[in-house]
XYZ file of C-alpha atoms in Angstrom:
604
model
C 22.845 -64.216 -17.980
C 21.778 -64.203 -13.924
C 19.411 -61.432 -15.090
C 17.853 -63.656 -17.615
C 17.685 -66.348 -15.559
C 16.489 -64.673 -13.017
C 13.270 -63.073 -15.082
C 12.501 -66.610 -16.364
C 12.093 -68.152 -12.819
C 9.881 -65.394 -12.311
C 7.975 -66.434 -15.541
C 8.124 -70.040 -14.170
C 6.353 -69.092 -10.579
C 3.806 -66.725 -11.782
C 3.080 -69.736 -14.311
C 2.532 -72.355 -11.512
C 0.513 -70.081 -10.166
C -2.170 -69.165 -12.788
C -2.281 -73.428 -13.154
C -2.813 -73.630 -9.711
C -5.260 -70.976 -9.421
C -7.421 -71.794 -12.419
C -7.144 -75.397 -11.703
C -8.775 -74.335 -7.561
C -11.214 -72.411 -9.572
C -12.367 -75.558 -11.991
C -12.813 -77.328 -8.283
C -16.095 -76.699 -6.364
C -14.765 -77.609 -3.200
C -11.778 -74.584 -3.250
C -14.901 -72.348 -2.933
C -13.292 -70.398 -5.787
C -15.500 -71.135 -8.162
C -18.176 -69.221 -6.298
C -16.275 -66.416 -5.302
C -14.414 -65.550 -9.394
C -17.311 -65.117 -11.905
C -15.481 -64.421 -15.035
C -12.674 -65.399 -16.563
C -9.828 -62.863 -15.631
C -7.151 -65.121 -14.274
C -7.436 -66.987 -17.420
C -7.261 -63.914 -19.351
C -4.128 -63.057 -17.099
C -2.299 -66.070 -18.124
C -3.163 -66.151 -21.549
C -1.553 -62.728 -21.529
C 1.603 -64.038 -19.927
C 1.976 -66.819 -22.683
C 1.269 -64.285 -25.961
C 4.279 -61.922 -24.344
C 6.697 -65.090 -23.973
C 5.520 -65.925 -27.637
C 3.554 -69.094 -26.540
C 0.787 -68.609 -28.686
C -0.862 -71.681 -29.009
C 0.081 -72.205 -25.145
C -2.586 -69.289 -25.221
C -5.104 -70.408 -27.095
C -5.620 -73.694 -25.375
C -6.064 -71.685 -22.043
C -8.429 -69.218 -23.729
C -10.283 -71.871 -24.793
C -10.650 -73.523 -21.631
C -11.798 -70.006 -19.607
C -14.513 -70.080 -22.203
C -16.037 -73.355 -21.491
C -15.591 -72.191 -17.868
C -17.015 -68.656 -18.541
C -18.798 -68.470 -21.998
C -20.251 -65.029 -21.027
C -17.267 -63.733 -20.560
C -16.633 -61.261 -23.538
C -13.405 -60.223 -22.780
C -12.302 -64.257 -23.270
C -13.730 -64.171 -26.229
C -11.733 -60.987 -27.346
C -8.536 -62.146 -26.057
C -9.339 -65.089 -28.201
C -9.862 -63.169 -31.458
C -6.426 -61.281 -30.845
C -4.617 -64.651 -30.653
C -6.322 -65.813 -33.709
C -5.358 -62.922 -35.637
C -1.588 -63.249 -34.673
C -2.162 -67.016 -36.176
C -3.463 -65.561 -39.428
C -6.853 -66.992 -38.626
C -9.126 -63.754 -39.469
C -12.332 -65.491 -40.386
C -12.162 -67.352 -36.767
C -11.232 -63.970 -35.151
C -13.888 -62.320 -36.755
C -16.329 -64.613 -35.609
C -14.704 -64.466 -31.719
C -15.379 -60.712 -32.037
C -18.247 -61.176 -33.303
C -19.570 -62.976 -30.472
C -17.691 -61.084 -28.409
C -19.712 -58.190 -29.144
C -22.933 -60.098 -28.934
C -22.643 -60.512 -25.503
C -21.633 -57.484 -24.257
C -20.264 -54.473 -26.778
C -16.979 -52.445 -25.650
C -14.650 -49.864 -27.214
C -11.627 -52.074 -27.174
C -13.544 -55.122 -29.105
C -15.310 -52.765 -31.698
C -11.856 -51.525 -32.554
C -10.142 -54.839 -32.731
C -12.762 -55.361 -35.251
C -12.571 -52.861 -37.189
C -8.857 -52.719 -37.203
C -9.285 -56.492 -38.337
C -11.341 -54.895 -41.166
C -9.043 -52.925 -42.549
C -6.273 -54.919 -42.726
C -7.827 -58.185 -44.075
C -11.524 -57.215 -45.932
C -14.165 -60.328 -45.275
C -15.314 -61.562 -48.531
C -18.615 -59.738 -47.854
C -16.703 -56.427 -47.902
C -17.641 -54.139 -51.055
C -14.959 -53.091 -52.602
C -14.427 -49.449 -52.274
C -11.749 -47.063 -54.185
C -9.868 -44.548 -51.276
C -10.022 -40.852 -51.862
C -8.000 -39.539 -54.185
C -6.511 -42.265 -56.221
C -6.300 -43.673 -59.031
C -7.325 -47.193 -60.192
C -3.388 -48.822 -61.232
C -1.912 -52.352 -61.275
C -2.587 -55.651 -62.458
C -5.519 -57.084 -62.800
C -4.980 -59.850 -59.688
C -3.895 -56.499 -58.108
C -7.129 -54.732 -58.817
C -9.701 -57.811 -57.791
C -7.924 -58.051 -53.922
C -10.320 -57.102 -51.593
C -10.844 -53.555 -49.915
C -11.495 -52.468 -46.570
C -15.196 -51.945 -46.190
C -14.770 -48.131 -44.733
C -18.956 -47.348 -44.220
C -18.997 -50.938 -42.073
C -15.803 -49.637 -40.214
C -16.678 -46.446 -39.690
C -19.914 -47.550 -38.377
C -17.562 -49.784 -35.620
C -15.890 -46.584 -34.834
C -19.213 -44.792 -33.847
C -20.142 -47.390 -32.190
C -17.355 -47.541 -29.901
C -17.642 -43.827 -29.213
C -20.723 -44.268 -28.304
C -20.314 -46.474 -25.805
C -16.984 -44.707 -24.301
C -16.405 -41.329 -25.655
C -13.298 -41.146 -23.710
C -11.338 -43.958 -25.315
C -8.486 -42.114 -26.861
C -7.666 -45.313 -29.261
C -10.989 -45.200 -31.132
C -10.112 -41.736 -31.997
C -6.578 -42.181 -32.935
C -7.661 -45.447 -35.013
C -10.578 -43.718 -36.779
C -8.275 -40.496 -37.745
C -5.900 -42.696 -39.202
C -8.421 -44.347 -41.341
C -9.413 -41.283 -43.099
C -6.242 -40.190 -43.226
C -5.729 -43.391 -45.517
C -8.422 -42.994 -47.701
C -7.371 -39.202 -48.093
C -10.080 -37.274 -46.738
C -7.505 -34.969 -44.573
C -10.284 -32.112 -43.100
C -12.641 -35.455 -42.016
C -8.978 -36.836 -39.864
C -8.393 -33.560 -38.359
C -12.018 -33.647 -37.231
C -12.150 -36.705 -35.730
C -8.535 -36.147 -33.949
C -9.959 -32.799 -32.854
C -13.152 -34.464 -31.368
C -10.677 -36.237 -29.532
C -8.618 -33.752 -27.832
C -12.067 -32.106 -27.048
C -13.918 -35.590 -25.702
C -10.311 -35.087 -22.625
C -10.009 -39.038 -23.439
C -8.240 -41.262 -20.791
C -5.399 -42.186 -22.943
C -4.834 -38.371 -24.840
C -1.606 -39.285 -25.793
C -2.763 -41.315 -28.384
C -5.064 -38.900 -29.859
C -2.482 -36.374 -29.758
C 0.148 -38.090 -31.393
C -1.950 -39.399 -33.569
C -2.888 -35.993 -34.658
C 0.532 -34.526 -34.755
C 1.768 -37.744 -37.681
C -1.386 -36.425 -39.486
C 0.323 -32.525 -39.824
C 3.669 -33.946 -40.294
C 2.807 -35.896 -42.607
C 1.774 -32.805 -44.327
C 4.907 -31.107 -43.640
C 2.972 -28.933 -41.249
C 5.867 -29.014 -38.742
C 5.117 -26.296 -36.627
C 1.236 -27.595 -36.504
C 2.645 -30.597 -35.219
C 5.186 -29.267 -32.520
C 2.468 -27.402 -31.366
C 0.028 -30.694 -30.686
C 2.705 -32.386 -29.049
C 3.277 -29.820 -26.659
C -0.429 -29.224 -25.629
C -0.446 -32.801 -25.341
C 2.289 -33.216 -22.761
C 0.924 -30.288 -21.072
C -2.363 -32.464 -21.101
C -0.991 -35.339 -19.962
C 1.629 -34.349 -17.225
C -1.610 -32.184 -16.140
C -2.994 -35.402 -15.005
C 0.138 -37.098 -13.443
C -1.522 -36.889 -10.270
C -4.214 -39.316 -10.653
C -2.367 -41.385 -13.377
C -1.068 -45.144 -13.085
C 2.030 -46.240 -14.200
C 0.672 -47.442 -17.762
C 0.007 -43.645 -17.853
C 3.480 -42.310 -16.898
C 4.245 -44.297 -19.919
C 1.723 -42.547 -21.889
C 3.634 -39.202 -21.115
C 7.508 -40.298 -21.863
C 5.759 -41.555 -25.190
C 4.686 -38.307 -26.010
C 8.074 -36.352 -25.212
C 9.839 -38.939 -26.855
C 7.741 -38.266 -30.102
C 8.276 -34.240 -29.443
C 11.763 -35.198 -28.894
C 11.855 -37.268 -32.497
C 9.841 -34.472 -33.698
C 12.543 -31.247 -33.197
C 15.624 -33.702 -33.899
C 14.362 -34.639 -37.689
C 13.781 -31.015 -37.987
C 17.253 -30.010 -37.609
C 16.726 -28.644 -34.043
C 19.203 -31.084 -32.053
C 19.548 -28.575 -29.227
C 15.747 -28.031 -28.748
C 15.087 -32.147 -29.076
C 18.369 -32.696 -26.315
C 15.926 -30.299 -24.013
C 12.944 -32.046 -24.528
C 14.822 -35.673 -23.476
C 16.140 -33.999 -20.593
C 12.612 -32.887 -19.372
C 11.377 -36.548 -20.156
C 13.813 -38.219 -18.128
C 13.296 -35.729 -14.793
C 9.698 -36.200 -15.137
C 9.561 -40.065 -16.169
C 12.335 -41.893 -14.959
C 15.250 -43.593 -17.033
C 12.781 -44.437 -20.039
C 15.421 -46.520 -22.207
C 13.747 -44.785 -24.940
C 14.527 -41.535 -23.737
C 18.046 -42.125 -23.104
C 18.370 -43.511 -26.216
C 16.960 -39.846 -28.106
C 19.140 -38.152 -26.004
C 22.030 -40.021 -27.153
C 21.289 -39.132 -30.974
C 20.572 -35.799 -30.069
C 24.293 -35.991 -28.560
C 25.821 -37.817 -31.965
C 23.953 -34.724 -33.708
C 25.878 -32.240 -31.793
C 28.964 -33.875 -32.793
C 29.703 -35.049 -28.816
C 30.516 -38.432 -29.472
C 31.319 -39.035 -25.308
C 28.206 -37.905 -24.128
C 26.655 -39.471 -26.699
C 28.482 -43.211 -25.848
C 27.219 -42.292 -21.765
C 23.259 -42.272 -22.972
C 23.620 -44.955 -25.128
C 25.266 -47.151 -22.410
C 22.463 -45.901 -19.839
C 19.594 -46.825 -22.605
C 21.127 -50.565 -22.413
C 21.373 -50.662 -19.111
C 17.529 -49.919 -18.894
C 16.445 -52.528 -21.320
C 18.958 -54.955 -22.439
C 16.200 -55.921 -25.313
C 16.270 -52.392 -26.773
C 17.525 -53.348 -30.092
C 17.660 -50.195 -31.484
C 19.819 -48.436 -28.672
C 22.315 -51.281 -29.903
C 21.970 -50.691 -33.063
C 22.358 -46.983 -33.171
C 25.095 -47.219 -30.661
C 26.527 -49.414 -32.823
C 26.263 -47.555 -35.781
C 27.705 -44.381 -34.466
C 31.034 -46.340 -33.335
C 30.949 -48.030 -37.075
C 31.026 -43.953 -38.447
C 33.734 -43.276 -36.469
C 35.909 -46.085 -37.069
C 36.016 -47.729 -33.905
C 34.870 -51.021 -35.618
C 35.936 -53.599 -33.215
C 33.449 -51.277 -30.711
C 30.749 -51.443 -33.341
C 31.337 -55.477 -34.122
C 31.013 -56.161 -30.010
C 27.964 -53.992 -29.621
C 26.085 -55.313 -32.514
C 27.058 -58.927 -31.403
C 25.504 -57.688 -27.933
C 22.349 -56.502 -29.558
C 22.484 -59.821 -31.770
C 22.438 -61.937 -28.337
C 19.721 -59.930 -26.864
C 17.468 -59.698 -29.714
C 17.947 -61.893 -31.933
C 14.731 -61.547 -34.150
C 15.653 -57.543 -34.784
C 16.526 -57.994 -38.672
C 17.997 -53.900 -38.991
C 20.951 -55.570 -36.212
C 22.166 -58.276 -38.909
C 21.805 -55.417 -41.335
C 23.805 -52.885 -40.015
C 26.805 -55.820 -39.057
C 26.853 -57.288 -42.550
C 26.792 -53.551 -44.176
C 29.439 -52.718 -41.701
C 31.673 -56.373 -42.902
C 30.898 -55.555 -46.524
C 31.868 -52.176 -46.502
C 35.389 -53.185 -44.810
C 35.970 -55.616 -47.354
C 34.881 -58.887 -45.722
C 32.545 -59.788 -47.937
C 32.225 -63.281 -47.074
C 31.442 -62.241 -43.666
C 28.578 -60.605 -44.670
C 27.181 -62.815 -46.451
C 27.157 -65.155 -43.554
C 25.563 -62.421 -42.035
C 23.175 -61.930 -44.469
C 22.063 -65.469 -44.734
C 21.911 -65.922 -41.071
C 19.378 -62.470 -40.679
C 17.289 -63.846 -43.033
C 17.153 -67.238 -41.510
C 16.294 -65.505 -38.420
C 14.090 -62.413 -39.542
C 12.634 -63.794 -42.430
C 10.151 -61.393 -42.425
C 12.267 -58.347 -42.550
C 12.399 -57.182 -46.245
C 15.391 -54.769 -45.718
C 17.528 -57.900 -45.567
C 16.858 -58.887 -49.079
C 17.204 -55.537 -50.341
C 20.646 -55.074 -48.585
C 21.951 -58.657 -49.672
C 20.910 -57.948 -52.915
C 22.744 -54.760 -53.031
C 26.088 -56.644 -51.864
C 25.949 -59.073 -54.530
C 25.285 -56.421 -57.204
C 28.169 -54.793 -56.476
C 30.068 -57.400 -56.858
C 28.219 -58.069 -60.603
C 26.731 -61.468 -59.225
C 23.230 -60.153 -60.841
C 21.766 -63.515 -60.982
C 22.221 -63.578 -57.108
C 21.347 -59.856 -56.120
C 18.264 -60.027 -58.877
C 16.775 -63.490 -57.162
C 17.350 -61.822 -53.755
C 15.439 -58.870 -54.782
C 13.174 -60.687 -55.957
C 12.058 -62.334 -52.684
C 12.340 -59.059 -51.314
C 9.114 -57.538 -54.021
C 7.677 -60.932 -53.185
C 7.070 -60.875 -49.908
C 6.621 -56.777 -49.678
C 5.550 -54.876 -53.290
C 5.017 -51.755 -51.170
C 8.306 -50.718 -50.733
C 9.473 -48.511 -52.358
C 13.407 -49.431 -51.638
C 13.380 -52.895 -53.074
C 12.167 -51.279 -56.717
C 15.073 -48.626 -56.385
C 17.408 -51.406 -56.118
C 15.616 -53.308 -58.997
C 16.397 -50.874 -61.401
C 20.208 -50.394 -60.089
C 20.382 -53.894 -60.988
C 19.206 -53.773 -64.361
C 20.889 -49.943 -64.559
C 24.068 -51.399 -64.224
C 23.636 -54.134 -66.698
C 23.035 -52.055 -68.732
C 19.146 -52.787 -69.366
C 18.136 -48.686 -69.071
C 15.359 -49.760 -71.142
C 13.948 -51.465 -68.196
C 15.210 -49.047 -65.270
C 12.392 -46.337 -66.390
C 9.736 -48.990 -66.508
C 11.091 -50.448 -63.410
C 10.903 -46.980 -61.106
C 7.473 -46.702 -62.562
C 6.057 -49.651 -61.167
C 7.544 -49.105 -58.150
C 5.984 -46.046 -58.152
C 2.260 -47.636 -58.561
C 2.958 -49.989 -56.216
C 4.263 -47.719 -53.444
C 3.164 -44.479 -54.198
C 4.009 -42.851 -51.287
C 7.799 -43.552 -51.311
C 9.932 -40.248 -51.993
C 12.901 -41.573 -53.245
C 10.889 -43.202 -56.620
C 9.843 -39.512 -57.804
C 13.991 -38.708 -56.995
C 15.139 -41.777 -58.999
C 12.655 -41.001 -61.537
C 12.896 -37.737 -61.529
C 17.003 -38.208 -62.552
C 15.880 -40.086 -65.250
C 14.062 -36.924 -66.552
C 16.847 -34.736 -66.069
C 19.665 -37.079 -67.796
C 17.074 -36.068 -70.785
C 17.286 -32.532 -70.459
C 12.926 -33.060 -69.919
C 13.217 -30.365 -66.583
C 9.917 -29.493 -66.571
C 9.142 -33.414 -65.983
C 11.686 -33.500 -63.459
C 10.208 -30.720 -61.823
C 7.067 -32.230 -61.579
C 8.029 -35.492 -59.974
C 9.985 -33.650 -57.426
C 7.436 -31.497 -56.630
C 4.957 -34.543 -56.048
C 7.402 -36.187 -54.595
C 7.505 -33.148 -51.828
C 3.852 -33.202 -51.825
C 3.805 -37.098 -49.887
C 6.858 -36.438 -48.382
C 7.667 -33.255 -47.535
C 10.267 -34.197 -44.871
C 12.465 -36.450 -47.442
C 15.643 -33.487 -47.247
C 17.324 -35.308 -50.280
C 14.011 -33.805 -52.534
C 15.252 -30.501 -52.024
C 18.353 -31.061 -52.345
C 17.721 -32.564 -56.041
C 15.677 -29.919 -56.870
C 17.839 -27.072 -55.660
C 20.231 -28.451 -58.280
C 17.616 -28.373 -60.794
C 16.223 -25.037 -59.838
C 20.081 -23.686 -59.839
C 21.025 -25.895 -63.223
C 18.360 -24.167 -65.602
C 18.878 -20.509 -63.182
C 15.675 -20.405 -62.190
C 16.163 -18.100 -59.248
C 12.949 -17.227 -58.002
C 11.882 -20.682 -57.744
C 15.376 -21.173 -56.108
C 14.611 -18.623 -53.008
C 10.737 -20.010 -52.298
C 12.409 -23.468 -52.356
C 15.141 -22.544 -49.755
C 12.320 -20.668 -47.712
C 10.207 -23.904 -48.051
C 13.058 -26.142 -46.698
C 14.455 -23.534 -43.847
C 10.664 -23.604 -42.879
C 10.853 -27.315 -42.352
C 14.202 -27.915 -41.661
C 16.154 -25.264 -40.186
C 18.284 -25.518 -42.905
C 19.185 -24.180 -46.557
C 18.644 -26.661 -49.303
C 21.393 -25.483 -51.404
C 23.449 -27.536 -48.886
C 24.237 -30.666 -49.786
C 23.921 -33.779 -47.576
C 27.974 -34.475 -46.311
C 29.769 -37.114 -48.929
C 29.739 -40.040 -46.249
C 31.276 -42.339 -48.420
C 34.082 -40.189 -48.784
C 34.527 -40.133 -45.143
C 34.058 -44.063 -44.927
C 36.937 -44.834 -47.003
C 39.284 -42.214 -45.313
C 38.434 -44.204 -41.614
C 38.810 -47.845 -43.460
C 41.828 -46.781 -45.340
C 43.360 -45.751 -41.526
C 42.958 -49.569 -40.504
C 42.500 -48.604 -36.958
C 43.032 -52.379 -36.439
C 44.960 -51.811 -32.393
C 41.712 -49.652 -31.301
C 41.219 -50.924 -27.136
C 37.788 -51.973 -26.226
C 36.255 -48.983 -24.016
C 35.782 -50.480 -20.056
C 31.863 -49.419 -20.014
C 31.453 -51.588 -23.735
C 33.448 -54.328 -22.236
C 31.123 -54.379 -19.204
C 27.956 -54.661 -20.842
C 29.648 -57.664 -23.415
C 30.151 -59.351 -20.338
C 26.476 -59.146 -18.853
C 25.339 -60.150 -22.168
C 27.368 -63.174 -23.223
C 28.024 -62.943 -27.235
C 27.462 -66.004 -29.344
C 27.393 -65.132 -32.723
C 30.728 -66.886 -34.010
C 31.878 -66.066 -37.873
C 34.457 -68.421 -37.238
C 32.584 -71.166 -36.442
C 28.918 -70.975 -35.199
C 27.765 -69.582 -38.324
C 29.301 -71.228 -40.601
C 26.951 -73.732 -41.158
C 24.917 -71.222 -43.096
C 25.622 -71.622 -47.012
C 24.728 -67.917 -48.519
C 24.494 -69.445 -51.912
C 21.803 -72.218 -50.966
C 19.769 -69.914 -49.199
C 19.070 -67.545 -52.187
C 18.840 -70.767 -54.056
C 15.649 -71.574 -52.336
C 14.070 -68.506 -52.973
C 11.654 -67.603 -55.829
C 11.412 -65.861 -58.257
C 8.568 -63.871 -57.974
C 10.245 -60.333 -59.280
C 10.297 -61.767 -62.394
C 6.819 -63.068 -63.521
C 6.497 -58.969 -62.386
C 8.912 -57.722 -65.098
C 6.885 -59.849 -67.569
C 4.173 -57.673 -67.253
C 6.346 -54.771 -67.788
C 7.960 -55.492 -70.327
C 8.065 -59.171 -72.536
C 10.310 -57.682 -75.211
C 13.269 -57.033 -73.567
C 15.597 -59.519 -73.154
C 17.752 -59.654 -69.974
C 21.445 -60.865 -70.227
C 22.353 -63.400 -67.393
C 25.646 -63.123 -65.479
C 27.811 -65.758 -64.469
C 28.480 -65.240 -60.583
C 31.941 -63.294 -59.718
C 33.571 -63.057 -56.627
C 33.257 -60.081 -54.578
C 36.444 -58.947 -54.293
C 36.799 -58.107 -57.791
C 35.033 -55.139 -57.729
């Protein structure tokens, strides 16, 4: 609390500064005015206000630098960021725009063009990507498209005028990427790493996601390492933002050899990060999952508590912490230290997630409702919520609930691919298989690139004895994701069920390529485990000293008992529409859908 306090006086004094300062340059008899002659303390403070989430605190003092200093472009950009984050894109486009007309830069011509692909201008033509296929609704098919020609013109444009700005490159990669044209990305990322940009990192990582995403591990390791090599190469001359630059790149390398089954390798590459770049809280915290990988549960517990330590706001050292204390069945651990996380960020939606799956799956299900309600109140926009509520209440058969919760969940977010799997679950347990099929289809069309789908759909197939169907989806399904492990998994089974042994060994070659791994073994039966640790009750478990510690810098307020329980679950998913359902209409109108009346939870 002293900490917090203490950064907010800070805040305060660097605040009454910038007024003080801006208000000695509006005077002509400071002499300031004739000595600044453009707009940077404004730009300064502006910044100050968008990272304490003052936005239209912002705005006004943009807004007064540019009557001060109209020729000041960067003003002018700063301007068209903040009007973005208000959802103002024609008024953005316009500040970059005229941004641009005063003096072009890299950094604006991105913003742009960034701007463009996200939300098309009305002018935009309407352009199909590379490689697919022309699927949905009609409202669906009318929405605007990116304009690419107009934004790969902007990306030119900005190489022209700085060939060394490693974020065009990255950017522009990622574009083709998206429309599918895979030999144009690896070009551009390649004229990147050649152009020895300021900020490499970016073009390297952005190249290595490009191979990975292809399941080109190896290609990808390999990137990452040059890169480091590049980038620690340069440590010399480098400012801090730089250093930065660096641990971001090991901990992507670190990421990298973890997810492919190579703990020991990844725990090497965190160690290297933190001797060369200091106690990076994101670091510590890959070192600590590298430890929970291993199966060393106390080393693990001494990285997490170091990644808190270095950022209290790190949600997702909390979370994981958490999490890993919830597996092992030290729950009272788990409740304090996602309570902690709670306190300290209370806008991270996975935190309420992971402490309402953790109440619901020890039986207290009106806990986690509470839970539920009050991460969607907070994180409205985080879509997981929805879909992890809604799961709750279907297994308790409250349909009506989970379906409407769902619902808002496809609403707000069509594109993934989760919400559709649970959908169908819904309507699988109902009974409605008529509409699970159709369901999983959809989903498929409207988030094509989700690997679980092709699984779901590809049981379906199987459960019809149609294996050469099956086959197919899996294989496509491997072909966008070919680092989802549960693919191979499903279609080792397959392979193994109809004794196709050939296809069998090039499968388990595939996978031990990727993976380190054989895909004849399954992934562990967690559930299982769950229920033995639950069933043990270990209700006397001691709070460790180090967890106690940190609960005390970071004063807990999340109540069950009584702050929360304000929050009526039931009312909230009342308010909520029903927007899932107008989209089963134009699935299916012939099949009628039984209603359920609501049932408690503990009659499962």
């Amino acid at each position: 609390k002293r900490g917090g306090t203490t950064k907010k006086n800070k805040i305060d004094v660097m605040r009454k500064r910038f007024q003080e300062a801006c208000h000695a340059v509006q005077t002509e008899e400071s002499g300031l005015s004739s000595i600044m002659d453009d707009g940077r303390l404004y730009n300064a403070w502006a910044n100050l206000e968008v990272k304490c989430g003052h936005l239209g605190v912002a705005r006004k003092i943009l807004m007064r630098g540019m009557e001060q200093y109209p020729k000041d472009a960067t003003l002018l950009q700063a301007a068209g960021k903040v009007e973005e984050r208000f959802g103002n894109y024609t008024g953005a486009r316009d500040l970059y725009g005229g941004s641009l007309h005063i003096e072009p830069s890299a950094p604006t011509l991105v913003a742009y063009a960034m701007l463009e692909l996200r939300h098309p201008s009305s002018s935009s033509t309407p352009q199909v990507e590379h490689g697919t296929k022309n699927v949905g609704t009609k409202n669906q098919q009318q929405q605007k498209r990116a304009n690419f020609t107009m934004v790969e013109r902007l990306f030119e444009e900005a190489l022209l005028i700085d060939p060394k700005h490693g974020p065009v490159y990255n950017a522009y990669g990622n574009m083709e990427l998206r429309r599918g044209d895979v030999a144009k990305a690896r070009q551009v990322f390649k004229r990147g790493e050649n152009a020895r940009c300021t900020d490499a990192a970016s073009v390297y990582h952005g190249h290595a996601k490009l191979e990975l995403s292809l399941g080109n591990v190896k290609e990808a390791r390999d990137i990452l390492v040059e890169g480091l090599q590049v980038v620690e190469r340069r440590n010399g001359v480098m400012d801090n933002s730089q250093h930065d630059r660096g641990a971001f790149l090991a901990h992507t390398l670190g990421m990298l050899e973890l997810n492919a089954n190579r703990a020991a390798e990844a725990k090497a590459v965190f160690a290297n990060g933190i001797a060369k770049h200091g106690n990076s809280s994101q670091l510590l915290l890959g070192s600590a999952l590298c430890e929970v990988k291993l199966g060393k549960d106390e080393d693990a517990r001494k990285f997490f508590e170091q990644a808190v330590n270095a950022n209290k706001k790190h949600a997702q050292a909390w979370q994981a912490w958490g999490v890993m204390e919830m597996k092992a069945g030290n729950f009272k651990v788990a409740k304090t230290l996602f309570e902690c996380g709670i306190q300290s960020a209370p806008k991270h939606g996975a935190l309420w997630q992971a402490y309402a799956t953790m109440e619901s799956r020890l039986g207290n299900f009106e806990n986690a409702r509470v839970l539920f309600a009050a991460g969607v109140e907070k994180c409205p926009k985080h879509v997981p919520l929805y879909q992890a509520w809604a799961s709750l209440e279907m297994r308790g058969g409250n349909f009506n609930e989970a379906k409407c919760l769902i619902g808002e969940a496809l609403t707000r977010d069509k594109s993934q691919g989760s919400g559709w799997l649970v959908a169908a679950k819904i309507e699988e347990k109902q009974g409605n298989d008529g509409l699970v099929g159709l369901i999983l289809k959809r989903g498929l069309e409207c988030a094509p690139n989700h690997a679980e789908l092709y699984r779901a759909l590809a049981e379906l197939e199987v459960n019809r004895f149609r294996f050469d169907e099956a086959r197919k989806l899996l294989e496509k399904g491997l072909e966008v994701d070919p680092m989802h492990a549960p693919l191979y998994h499903s279609l080792a089974e397959l392979e193994a069920r109809v004794f196709n042994v050939d296809g069998l060994a090039k499968l388990n070659k595939r996978a031990a390529e990727v993976f380190n791994t054989n895909a004849l073994i399954p992934p562990p039966a967690s559930m299982q485990a769950w229920g033995k640790k639950i069933k043990m009750g270990q209700t006397n478990e001691m709070i460790p000293d180090g967890v106690a510690a940190l609960a005390e810098k970071v004063p807990v307020d999340v109540n069950l008992d009584g702050a929360l329980t304000h929050l009526d679950p039931t009312l909230i998913i009342e308010r909520m529409g029903g927007g899932f359902e107008m989209d089963l209409d134009d699935i299916s109108r012939d099949i009628d859908q039984p209603l359920s009346k609501r049932k408690p939870l503990s009659h499962q």
